[in-house]
mmCIF file of C-alpha atoms in Angstrom:
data_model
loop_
_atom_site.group_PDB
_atom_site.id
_atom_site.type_symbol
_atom_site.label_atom_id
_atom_site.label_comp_id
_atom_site.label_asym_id
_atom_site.label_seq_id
_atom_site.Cartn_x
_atom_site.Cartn_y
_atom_site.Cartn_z
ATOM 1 C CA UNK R 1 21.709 2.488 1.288
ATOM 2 C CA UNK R 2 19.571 0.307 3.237
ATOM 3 C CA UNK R 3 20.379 -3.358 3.086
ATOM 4 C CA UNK R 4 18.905 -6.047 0.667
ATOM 5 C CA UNK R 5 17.583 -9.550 1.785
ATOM 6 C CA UNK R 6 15.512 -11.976 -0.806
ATOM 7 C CA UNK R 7 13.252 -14.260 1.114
ATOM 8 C CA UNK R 8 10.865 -15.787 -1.791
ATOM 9 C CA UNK R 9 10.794 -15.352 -5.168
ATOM 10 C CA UNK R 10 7.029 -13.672 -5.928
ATOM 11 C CA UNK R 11 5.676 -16.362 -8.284
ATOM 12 C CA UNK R 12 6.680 -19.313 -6.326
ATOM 13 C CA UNK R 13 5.369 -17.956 -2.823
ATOM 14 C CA UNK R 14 1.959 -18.336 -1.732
ATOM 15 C CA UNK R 15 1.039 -21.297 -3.839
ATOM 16 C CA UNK R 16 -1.847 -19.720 -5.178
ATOM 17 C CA UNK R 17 -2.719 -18.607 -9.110
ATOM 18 C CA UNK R 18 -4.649 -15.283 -8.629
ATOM 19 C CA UNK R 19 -1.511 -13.983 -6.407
ATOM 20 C CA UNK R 20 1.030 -14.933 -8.783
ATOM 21 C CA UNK R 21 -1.095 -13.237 -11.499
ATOM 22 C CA UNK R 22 -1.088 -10.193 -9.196
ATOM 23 C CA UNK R 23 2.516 -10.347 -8.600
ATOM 24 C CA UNK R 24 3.391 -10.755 -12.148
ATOM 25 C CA UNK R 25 1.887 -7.790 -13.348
ATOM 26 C CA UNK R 26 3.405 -5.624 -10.643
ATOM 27 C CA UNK R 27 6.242 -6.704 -11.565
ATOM 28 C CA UNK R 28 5.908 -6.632 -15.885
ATOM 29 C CA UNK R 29 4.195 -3.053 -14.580
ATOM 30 C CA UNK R 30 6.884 -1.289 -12.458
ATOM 31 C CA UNK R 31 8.023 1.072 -14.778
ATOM 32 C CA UNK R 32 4.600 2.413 -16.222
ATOM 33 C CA UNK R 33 3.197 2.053 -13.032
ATOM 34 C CA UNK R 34 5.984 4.884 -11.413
ATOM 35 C CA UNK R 35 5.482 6.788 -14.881
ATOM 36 C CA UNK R 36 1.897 7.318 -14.830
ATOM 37 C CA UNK R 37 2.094 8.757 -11.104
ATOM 38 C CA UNK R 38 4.578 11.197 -12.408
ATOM 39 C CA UNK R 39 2.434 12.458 -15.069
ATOM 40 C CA UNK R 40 -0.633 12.787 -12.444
ATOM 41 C CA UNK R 41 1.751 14.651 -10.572
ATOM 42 C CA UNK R 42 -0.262 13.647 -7.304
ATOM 43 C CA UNK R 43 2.831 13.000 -4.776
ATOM 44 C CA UNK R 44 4.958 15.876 -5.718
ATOM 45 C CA UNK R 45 7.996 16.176 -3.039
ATOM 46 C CA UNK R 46 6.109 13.469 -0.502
ATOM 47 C CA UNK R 47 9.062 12.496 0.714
ATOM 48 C CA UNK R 48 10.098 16.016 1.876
ATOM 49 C CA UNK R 49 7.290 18.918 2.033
ATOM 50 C CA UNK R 50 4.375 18.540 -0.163
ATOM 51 C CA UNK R 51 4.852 21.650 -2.265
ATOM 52 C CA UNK R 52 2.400 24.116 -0.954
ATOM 53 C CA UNK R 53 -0.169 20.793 0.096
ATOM 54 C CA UNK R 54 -2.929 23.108 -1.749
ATOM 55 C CA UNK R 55 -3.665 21.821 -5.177
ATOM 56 C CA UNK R 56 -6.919 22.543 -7.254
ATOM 57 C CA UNK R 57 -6.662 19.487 -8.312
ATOM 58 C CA UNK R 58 -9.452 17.258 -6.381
ATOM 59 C CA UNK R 59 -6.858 14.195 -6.254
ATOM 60 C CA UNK R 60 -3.865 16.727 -4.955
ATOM 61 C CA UNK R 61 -6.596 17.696 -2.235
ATOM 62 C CA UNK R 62 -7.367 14.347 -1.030
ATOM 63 C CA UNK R 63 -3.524 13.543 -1.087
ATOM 64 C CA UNK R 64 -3.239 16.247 1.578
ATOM 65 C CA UNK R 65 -6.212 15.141 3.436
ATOM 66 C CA UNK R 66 -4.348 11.826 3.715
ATOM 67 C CA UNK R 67 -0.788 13.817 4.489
ATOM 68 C CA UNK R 68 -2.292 16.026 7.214
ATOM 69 C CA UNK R 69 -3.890 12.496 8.744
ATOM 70 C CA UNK R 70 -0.332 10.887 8.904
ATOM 71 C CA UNK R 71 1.456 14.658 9.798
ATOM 72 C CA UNK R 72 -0.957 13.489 12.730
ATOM 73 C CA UNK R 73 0.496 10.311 14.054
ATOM 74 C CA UNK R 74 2.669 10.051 17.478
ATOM 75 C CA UNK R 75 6.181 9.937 16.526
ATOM 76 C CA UNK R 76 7.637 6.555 16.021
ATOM 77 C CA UNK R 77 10.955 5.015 16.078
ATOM 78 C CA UNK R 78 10.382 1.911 13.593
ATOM 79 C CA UNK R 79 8.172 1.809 10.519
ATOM 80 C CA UNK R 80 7.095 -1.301 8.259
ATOM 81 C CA UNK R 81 6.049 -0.773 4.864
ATOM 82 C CA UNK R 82 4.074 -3.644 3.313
ATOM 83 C CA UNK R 83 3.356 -3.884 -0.847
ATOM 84 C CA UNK R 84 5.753 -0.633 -0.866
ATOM 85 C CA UNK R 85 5.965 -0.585 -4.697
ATOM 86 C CA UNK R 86 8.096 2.619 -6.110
ATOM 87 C CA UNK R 87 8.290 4.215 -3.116
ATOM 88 C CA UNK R 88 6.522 7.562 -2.937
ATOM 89 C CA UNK R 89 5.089 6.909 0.457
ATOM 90 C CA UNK R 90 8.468 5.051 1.753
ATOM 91 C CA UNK R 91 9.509 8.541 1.107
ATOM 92 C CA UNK R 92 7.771 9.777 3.964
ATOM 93 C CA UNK R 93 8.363 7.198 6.294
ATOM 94 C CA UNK R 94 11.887 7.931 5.429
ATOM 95 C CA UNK R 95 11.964 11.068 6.668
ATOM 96 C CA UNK R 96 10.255 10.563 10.016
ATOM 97 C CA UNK R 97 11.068 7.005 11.206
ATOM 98 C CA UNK R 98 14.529 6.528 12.787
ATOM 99 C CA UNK R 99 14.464 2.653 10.681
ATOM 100 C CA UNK R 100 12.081 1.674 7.827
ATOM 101 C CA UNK R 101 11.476 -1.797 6.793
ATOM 102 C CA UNK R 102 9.952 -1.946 3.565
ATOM 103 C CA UNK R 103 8.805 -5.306 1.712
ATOM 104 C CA UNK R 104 7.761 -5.977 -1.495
ATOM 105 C CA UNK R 105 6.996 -9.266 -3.666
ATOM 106 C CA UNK R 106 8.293 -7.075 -6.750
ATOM 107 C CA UNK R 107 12.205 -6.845 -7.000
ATOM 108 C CA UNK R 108 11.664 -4.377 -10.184
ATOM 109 C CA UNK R 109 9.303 -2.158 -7.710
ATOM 110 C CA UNK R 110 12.029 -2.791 -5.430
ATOM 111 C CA UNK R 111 14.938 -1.013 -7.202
ATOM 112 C CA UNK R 112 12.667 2.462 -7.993
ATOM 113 C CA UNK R 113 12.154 2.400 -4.553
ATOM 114 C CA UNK R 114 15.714 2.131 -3.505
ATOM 115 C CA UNK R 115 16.623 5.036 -6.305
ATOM 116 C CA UNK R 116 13.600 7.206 -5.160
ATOM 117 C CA UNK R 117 14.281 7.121 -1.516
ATOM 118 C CA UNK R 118 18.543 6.917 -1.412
ATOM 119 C CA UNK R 119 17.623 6.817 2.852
ATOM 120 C CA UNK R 120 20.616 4.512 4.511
ATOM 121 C CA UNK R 121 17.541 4.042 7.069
ATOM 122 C CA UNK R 122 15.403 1.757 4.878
ATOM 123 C CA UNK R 123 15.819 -1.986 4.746
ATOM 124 C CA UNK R 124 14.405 -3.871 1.777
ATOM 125 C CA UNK R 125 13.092 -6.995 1.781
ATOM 126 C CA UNK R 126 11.392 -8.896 -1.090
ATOM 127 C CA UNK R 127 8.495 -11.178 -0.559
ATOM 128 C CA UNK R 128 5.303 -11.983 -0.522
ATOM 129 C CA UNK R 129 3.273 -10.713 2.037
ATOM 130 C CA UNK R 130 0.921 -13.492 2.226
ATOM 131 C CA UNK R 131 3.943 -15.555 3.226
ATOM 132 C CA UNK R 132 6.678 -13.354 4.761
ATOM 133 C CA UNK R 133 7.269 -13.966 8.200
ATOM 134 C CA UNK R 134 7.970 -10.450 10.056
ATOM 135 C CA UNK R 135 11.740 -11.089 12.088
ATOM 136 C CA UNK R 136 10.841 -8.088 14.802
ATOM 137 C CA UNK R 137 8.067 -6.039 15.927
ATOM 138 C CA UNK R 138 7.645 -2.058 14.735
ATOM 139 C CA UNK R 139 5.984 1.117 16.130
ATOM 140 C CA UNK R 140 4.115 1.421 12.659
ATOM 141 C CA UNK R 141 2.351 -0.401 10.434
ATOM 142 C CA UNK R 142 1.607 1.147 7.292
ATOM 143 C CA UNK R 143 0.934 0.097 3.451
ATOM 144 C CA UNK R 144 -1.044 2.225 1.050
ATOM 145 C CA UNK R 145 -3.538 1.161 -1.491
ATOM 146 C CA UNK R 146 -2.808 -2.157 -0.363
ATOM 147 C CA UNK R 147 -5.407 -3.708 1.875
ATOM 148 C CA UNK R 148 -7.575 -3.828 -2.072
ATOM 149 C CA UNK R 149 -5.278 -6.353 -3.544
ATOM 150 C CA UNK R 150 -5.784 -8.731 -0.320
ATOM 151 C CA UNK R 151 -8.251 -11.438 -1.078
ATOM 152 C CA UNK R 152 -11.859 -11.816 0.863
ATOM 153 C CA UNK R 153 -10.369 -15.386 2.148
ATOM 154 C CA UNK R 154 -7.040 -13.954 3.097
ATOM 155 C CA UNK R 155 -8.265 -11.004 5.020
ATOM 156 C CA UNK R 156 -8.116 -12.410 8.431
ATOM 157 C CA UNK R 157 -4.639 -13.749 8.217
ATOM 158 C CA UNK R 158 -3.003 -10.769 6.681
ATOM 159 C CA UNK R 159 -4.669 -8.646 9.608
ATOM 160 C CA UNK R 160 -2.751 -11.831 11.724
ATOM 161 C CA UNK R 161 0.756 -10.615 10.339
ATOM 162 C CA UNK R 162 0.022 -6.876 10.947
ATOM 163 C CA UNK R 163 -0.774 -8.060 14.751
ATOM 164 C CA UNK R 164 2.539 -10.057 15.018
ATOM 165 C CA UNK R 165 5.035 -7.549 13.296
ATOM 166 C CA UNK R 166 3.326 -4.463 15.833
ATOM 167 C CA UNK R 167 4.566 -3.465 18.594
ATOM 168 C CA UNK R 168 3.142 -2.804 22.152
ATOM 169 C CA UNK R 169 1.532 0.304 21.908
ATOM 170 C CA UNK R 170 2.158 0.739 18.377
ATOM 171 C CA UNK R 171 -0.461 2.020 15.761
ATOM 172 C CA UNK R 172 -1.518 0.715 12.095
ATOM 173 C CA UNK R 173 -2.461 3.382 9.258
ATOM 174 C CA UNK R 174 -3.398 2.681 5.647
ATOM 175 C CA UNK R 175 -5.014 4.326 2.634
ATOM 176 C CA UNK R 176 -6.810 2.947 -0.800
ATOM 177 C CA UNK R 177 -9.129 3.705 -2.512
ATOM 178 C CA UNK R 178 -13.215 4.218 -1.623
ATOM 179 C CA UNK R 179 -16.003 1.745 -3.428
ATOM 180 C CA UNK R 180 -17.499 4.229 -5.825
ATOM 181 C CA UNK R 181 -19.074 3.538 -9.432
ATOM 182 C CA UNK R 182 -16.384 5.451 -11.172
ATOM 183 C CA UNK R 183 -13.821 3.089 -9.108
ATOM 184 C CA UNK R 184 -15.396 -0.183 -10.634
ATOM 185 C CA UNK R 185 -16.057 1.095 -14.047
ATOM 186 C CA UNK R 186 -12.185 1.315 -14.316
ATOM 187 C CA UNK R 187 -11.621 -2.055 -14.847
ATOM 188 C CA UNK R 188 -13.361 -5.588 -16.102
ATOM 189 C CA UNK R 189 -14.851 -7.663 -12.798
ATOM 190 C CA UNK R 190 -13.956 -11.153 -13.246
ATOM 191 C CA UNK R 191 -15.105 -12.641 -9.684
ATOM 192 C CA UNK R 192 -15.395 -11.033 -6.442
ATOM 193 C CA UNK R 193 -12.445 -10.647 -6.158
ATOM 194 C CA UNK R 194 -10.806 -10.235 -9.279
ATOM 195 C CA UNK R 195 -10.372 -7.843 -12.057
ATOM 196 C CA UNK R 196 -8.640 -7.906 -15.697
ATOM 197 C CA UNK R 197 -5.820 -5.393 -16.229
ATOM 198 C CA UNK R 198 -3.771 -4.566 -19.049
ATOM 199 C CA UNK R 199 -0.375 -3.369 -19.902
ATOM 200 C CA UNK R 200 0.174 -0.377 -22.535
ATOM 201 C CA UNK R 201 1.882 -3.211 -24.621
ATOM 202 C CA UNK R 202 -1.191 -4.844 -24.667
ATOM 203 C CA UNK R 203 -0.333 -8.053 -22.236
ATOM 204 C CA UNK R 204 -3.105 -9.171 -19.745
ATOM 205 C CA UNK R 205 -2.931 -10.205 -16.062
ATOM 206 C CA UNK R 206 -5.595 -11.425 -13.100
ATOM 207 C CA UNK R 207 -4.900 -8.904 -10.166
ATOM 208 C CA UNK R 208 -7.154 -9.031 -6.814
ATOM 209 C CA UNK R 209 -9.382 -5.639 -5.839
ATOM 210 C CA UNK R 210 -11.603 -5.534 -3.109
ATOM 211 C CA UNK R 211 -13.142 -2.850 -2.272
ATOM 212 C CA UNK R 212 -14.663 -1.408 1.194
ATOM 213 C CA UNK R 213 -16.848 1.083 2.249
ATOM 214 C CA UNK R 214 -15.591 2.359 5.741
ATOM 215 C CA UNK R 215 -18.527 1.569 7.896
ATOM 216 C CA UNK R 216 -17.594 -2.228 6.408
ATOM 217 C CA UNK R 217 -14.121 -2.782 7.584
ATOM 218 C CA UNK R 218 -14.476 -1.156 10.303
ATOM 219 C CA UNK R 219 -16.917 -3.662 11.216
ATOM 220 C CA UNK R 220 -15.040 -6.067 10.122
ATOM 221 C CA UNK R 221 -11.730 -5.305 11.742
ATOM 222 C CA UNK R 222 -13.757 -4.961 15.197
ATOM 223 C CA UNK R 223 -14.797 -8.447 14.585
ATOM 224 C CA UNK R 224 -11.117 -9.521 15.018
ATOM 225 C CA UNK R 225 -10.502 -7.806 17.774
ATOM 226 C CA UNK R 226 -9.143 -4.028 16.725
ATOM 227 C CA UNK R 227 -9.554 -0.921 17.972
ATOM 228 C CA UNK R 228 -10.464 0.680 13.837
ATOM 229 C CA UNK R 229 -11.185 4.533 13.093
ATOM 230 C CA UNK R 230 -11.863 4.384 8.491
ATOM 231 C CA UNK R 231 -12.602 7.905 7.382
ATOM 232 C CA UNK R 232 -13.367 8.864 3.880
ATOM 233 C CA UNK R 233 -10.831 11.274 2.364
ATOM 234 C CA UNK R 234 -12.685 13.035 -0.115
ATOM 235 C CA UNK R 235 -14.643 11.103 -2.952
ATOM 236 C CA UNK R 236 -11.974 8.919 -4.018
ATOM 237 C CA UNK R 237 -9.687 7.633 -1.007
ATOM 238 C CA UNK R 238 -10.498 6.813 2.629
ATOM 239 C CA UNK R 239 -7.627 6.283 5.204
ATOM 240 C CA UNK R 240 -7.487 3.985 8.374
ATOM 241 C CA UNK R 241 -5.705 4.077 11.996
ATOM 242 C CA UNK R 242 -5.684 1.185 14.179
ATOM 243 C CA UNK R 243 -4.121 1.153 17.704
ATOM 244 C CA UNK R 244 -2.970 -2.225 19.264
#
């Protein structure tokens, strides 16, 4: 498979106590986490054909809203993953991108990833985004139910790293999840940007969640400079594409 490199550990990078909280519970959560999107079922066979991409299921249906968005993209040669957890949408990339780069602050998330995807194409790297340093420049940018977890005073400079690790002419797409009432009554607000999560054991953890209506970033990625499409994708998810 893909090779390994270790840049950071996750709770010593960054310097800062929500995102070690954050990365900390990805990590304690890796296994439940992967388990509890096998049980929703909602990204059956992404990494090859989406089994019939015509669920009943609302979620399933929004999935393939999202699929059918990416099915859309120009090819590309060179894909970077950021916050790739277990893998389900490295999957895809996988499949389409001639070399994946995938990086993730998580070295449990890591290893389900690896055994998920089993793609010699895919190189793993684990750190934290907010301090990882991209080593080359790719044709896409993509993370997924990512761009939630970034906090309000760390927005501009993760949009910074996206703009140094993409290439000329290259494009950025992400997903997450839309600012709804059933969204926020999920978990216990903290701050603005922090909620209170817990483990089926019962162990608690800090994690950041932001949330956006589309209108919103898109307003606020124009501010610094991009060219920003955000559509909703149903009632729960809304999707992004952003071209250098």
């Amino acid at each position: 498979m893909g090779d390994f490199r270790m840049t950071t550990s996750g709770k010593e990078a960054g310097g800062n106590a929500l995102i070690a909280d954050q990365i900390a519970y990805y990590r304690a959560r890796a296994n439940e986490y992967d388990d509890n999107l096998r049980k929703l079922e909602r990204y059956v066979s992404l990494g090859g054909s989406v089994a019939g991409r015509n669920f009943a299921d609302e979620d399933h249906q929004q999935i393939a809203i999202l699929l059918s968005k990416l099915d859309g993209l120009p090819p590309f040669g060179s894909a970077l993953e950021l916050a790739c957890g277990t893998g389900w949408w490295t999957q895809w990339l996988a499949h389409r991108a001639e070399q994946v780069t995938a990086v993730d602050a998580a070295p449990e998330m890591l290893a389900l990833n690896r055994e998920r995807v089993k793609r010699p194409n895919v190189r793993y790297i684990l750190a934290d985004v907010f301090s990882w340093t991209p080593d080359r420049r790719f044709d896409l940018v993509f993370f997924a139910f990512w761009l939630s977890h970034i906090p309000r005073d760390r927005f501009a400079a993760f949009w910074q790293l996206v703009a140094d690790a993409l290439a000329p002419g290259g494009r950025v797409f992400f997903i997450d999840e839309l600012d709804t009432p059933q969204a926020r009554g999920l978990e216990t607000r903290l701050d603005d940007d922090a909620v209170l999560r817990q483990l089926e054991d019962g162990r608690q953890f800090r994690a950041v969640k932001v949330f956006y209506q589309p209108s919103e970033l898109e307003a606020m990625l124009r501010t610094l400079g991009w060219n920003v499409e955000v559509r909703p994708a149903g009632e729960r998810f809304y999707w992004g594409q952003v071209s250098s």
